[in-house]
mmCIF file of C-alpha atoms in Angstrom:
data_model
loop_
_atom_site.group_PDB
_atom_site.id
_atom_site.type_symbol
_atom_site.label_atom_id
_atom_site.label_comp_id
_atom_site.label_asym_id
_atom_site.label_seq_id
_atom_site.Cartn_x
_atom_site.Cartn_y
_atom_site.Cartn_z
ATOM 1 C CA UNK A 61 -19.704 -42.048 -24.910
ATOM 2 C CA UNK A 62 -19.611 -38.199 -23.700
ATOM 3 C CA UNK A 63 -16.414 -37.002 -21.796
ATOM 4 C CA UNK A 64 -16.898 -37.059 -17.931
ATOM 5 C CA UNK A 65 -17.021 -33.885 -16.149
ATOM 6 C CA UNK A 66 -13.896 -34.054 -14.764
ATOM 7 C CA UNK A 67 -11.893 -34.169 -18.298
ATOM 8 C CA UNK A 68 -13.775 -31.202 -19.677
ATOM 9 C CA UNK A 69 -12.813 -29.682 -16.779
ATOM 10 C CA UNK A 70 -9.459 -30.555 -16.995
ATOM 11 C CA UNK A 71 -9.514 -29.736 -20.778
ATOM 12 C CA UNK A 72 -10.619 -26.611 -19.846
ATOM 13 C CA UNK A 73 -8.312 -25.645 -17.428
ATOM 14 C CA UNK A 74 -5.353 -26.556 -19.674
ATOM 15 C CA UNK A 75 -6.905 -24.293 -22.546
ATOM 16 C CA UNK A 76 -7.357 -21.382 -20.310
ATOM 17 C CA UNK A 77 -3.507 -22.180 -18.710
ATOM 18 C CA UNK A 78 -2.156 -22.000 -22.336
ATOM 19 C CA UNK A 79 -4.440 -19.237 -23.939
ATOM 20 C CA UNK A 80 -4.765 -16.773 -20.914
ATOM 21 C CA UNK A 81 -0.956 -17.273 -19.156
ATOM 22 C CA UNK A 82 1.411 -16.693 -21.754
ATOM 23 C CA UNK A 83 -1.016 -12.998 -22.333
ATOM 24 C CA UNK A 84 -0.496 -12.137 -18.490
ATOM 25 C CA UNK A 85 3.530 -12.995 -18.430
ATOM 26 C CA UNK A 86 4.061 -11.017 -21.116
ATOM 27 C CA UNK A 87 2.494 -8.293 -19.939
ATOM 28 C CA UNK A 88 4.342 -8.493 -16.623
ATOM 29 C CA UNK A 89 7.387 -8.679 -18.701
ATOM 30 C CA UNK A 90 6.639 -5.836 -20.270
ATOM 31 C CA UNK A 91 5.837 -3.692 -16.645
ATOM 32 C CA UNK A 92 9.396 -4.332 -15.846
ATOM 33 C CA UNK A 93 11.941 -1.297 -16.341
ATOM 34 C CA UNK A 94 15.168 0.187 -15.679
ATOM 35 C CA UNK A 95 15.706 3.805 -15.073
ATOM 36 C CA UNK A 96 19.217 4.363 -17.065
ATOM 37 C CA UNK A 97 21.759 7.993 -17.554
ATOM 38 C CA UNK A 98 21.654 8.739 -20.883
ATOM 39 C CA UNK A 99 24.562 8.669 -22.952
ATOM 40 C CA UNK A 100 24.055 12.033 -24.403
ATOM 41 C CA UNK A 101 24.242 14.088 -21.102
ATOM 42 C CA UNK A 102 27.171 16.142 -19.978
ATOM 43 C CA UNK A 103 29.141 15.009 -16.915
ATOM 44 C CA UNK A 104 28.510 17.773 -15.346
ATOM 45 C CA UNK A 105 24.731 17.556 -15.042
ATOM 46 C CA UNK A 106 24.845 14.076 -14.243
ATOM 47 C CA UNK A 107 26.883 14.624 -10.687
ATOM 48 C CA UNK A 108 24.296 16.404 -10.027
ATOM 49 C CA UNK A 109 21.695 14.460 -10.895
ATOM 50 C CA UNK A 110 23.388 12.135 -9.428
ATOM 51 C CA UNK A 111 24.124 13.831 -5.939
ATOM 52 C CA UNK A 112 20.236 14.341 -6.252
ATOM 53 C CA UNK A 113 19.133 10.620 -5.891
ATOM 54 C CA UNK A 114 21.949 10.094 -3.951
ATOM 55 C CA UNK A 115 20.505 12.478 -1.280
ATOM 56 C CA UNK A 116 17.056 11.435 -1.835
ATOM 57 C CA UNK A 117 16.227 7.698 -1.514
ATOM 58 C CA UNK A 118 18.550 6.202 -3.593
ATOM 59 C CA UNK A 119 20.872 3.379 -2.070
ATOM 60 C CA UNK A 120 24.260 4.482 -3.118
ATOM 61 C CA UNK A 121 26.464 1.543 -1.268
ATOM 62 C CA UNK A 122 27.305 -0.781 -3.908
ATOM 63 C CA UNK A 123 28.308 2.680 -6.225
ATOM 64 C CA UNK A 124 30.775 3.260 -3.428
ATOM 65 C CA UNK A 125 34.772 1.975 -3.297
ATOM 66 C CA UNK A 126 34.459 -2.135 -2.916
ATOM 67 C CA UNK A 127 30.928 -1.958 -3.696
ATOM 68 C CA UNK A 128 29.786 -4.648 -6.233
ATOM 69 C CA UNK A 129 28.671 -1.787 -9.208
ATOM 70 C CA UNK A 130 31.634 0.884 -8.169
ATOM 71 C CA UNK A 131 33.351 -0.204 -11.549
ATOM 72 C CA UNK A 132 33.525 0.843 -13.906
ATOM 73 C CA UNK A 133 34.292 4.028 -12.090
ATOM 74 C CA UNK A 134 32.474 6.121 -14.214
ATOM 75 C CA UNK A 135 29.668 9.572 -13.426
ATOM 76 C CA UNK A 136 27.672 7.280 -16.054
ATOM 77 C CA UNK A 137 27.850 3.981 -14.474
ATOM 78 C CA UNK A 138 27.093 4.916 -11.459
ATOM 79 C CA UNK A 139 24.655 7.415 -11.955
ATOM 80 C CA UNK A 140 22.375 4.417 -14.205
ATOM 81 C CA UNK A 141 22.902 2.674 -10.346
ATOM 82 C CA UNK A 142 21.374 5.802 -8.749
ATOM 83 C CA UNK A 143 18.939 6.886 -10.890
ATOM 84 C CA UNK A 144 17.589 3.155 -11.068
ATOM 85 C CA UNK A 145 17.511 2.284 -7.401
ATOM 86 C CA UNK A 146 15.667 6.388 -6.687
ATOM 87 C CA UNK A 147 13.491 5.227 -9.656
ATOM 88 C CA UNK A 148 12.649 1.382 -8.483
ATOM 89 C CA UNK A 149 12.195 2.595 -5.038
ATOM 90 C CA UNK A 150 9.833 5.264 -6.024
ATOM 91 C CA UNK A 151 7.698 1.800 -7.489
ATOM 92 C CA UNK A 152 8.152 3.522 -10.986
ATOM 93 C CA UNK A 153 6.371 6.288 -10.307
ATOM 94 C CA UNK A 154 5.139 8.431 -13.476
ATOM 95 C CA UNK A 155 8.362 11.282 -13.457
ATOM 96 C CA UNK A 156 10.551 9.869 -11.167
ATOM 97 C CA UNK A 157 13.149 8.620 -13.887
ATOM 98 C CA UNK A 158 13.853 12.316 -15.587
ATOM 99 C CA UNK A 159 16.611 13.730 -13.421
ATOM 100 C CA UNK A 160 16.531 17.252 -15.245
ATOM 101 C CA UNK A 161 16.534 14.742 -18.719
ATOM 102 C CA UNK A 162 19.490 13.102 -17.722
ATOM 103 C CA UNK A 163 17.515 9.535 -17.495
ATOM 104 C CA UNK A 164 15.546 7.388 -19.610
ATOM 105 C CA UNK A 165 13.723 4.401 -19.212
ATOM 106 C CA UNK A 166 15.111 0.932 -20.738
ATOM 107 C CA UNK A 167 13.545 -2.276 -21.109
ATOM 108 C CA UNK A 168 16.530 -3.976 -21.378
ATOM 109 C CA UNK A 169 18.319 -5.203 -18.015
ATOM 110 C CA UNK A 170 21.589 -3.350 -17.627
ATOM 111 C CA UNK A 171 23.196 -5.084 -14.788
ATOM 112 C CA UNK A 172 26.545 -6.955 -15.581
ATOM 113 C CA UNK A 173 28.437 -9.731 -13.684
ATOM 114 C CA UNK A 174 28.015 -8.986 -9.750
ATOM 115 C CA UNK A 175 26.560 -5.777 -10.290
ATOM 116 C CA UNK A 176 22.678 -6.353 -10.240
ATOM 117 C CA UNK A 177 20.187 -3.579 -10.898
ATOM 118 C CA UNK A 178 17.045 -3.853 -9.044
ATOM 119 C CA UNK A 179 14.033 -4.326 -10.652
ATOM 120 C CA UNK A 180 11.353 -3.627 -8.086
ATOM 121 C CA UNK A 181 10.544 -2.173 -4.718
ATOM 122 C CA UNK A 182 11.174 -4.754 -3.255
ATOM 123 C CA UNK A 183 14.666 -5.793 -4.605
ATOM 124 C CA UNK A 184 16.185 -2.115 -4.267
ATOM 125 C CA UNK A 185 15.675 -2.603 -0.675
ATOM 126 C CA UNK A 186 11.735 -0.447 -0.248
ATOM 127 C CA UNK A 187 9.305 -1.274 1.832
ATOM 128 C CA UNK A 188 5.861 -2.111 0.766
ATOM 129 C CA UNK A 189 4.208 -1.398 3.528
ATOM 130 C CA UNK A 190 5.364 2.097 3.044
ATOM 131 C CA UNK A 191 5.346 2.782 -0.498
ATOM 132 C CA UNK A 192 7.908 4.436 -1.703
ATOM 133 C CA UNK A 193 9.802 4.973 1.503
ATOM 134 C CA UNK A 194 13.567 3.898 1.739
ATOM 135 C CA UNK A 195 14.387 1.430 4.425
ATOM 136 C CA UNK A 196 17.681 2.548 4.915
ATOM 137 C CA UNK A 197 19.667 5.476 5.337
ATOM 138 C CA UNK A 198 20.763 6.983 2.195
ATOM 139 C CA UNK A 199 24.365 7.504 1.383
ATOM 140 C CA UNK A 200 26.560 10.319 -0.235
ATOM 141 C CA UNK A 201 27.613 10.144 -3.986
ATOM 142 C CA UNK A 202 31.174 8.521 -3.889
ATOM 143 C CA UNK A 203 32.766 10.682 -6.151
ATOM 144 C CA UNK A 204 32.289 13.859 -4.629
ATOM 145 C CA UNK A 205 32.339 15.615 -1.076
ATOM 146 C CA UNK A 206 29.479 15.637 1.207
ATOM 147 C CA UNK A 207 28.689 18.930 0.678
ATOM 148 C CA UNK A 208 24.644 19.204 -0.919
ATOM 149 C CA UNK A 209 24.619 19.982 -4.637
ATOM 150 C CA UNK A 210 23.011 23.055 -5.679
ATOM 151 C CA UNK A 211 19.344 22.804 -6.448
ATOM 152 C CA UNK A 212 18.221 22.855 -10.412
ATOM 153 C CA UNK A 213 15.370 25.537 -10.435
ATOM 154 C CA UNK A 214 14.245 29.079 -11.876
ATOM 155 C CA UNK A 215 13.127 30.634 -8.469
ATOM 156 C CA UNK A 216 16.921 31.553 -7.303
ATOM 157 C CA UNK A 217 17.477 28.663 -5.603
ATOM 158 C CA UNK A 218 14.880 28.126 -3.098
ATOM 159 C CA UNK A 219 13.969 24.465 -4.022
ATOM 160 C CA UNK A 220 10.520 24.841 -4.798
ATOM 161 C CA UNK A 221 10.987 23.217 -8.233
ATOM 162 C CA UNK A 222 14.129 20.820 -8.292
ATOM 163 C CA UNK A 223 13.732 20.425 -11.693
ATOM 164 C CA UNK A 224 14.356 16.727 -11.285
ATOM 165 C CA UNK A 225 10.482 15.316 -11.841
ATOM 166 C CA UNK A 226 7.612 16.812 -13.617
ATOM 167 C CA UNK A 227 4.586 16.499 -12.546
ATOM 168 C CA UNK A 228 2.882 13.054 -11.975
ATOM 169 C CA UNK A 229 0.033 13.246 -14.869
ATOM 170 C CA UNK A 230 -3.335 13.139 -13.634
ATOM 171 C CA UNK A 231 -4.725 10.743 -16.867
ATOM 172 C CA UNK A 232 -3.908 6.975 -16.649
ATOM 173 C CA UNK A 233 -2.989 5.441 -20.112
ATOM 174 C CA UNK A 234 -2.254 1.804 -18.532
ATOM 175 C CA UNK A 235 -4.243 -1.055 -20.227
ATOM 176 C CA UNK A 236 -3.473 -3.719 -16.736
ATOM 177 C CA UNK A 237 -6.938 -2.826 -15.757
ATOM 178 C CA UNK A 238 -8.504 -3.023 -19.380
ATOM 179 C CA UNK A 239 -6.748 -6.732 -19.866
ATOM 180 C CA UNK A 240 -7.286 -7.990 -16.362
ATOM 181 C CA UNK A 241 -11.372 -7.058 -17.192
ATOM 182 C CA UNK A 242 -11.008 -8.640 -20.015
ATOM 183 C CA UNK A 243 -9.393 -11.762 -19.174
ATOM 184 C CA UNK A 244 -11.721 -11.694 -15.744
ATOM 185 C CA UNK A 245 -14.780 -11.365 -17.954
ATOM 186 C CA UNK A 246 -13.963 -14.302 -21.152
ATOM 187 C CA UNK A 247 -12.944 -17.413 -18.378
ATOM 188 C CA UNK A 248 -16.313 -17.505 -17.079
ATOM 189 C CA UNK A 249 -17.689 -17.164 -20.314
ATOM 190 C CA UNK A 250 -15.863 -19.775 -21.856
ATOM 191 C CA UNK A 251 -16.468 -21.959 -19.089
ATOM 192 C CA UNK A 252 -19.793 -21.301 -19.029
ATOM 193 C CA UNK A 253 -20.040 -22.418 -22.886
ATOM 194 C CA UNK A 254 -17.991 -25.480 -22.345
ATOM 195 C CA UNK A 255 -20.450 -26.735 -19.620
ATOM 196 C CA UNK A 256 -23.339 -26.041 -21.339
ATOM 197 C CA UNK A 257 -22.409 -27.656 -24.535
ATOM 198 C CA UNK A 258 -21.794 -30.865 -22.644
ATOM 199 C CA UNK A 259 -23.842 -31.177 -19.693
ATOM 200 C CA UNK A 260 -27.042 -31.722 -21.530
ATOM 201 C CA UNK A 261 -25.128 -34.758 -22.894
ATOM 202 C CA UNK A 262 -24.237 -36.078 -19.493
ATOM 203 C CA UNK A 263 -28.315 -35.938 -18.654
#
């Protein structure tokens, strides 16, 4: 006797959960990133860098005295907070984790004990609805005065080029929207060659 409708359908929907899910959490997975200092950069540059972010979206509070990330008390430590929370509310933007090559992109989650680096726009405290626009008021660097760093740039200091991000490239080398068409276009398929091998044995 032929399988009823129902369990192909159920057979189906478990082959599809198994084949099709694991592809699209990994991929996820792999979208999610951490804008770090890198070890290799002089203190020096990094307050700056640092004052940078500080001064334009970042959410410096928990780098500040009795904040949960303030230790260790470090220009690196807390410029990896900075540079990560400017970076996560910027929604990853293409160029907005260079910070005159004082940042890099990790994969691997840096946050330790209390201290929790966001991870999206949403958990550094952005607003959707806006895009990349900060929600709250953005706070001074704690280890230095509140006096505004000196802008990074070759045209004697009027700010046109901060130095800070490149340009955002204009060519997209994602492959979300090349997978998600791909995956979009085999389910049908597959369903559509599940039901027609067995319907003409339900008939």
């Amino acid at each position: 006797m032929a399988p009823a409708f129902s369990e192909l359908l159920l057979l189906f929907t478990i082959f599809c959960t198994n084949v099709f899910m694991p592809t699209i959490i990994v991929e996820a997975q792999e979208n999610i990133s951490w804008c770090v200092a890198r070890s290799d950069a002089s203190n020096q540059v990094l307050q700056t860098a640092l004052d940078y972010a500080c001064g334009a979206g970042a959410d410096c509070t928990p780098i500040l005295p009795n904040g949960l990330c303030y230790l260790p008390n470090t220009i690196q430590a807390h410029a990896s907070y900075a540079f990560n929370s400017y970076f996560q509310r910027k929604s990853m933007a293409p160029g907005s984790c260079d910070f005159s090559g004082t940042a890099t992109v990790a994969k691997s989650d840096p946050s330790y004990g209390s201290c929790v680096y966001p991870s999206s726009l949403s958990t550094a405290g952005g607003n959707p609805s806006q895009g990349s626009t900060p929600t709250t008021t953005t706070t001074n660097n704690p280890n230095m005065p509140t006096t505004p760093a000196a802008p990074l740039d070759n045209n004697g200091g009027n700010g046109v080029n901060s130095g800070f991000s490149p340009p955002i490239p204009t060519t997209d080398n994602s492959k979300a929207s090349t997978n998600f068409m791909a995956i979009t276009i085999l389910m049908p398929i597959s369903l559509w060659i599940v039901l027609s091998l067995t319907l003409p044995n339900q008939i």
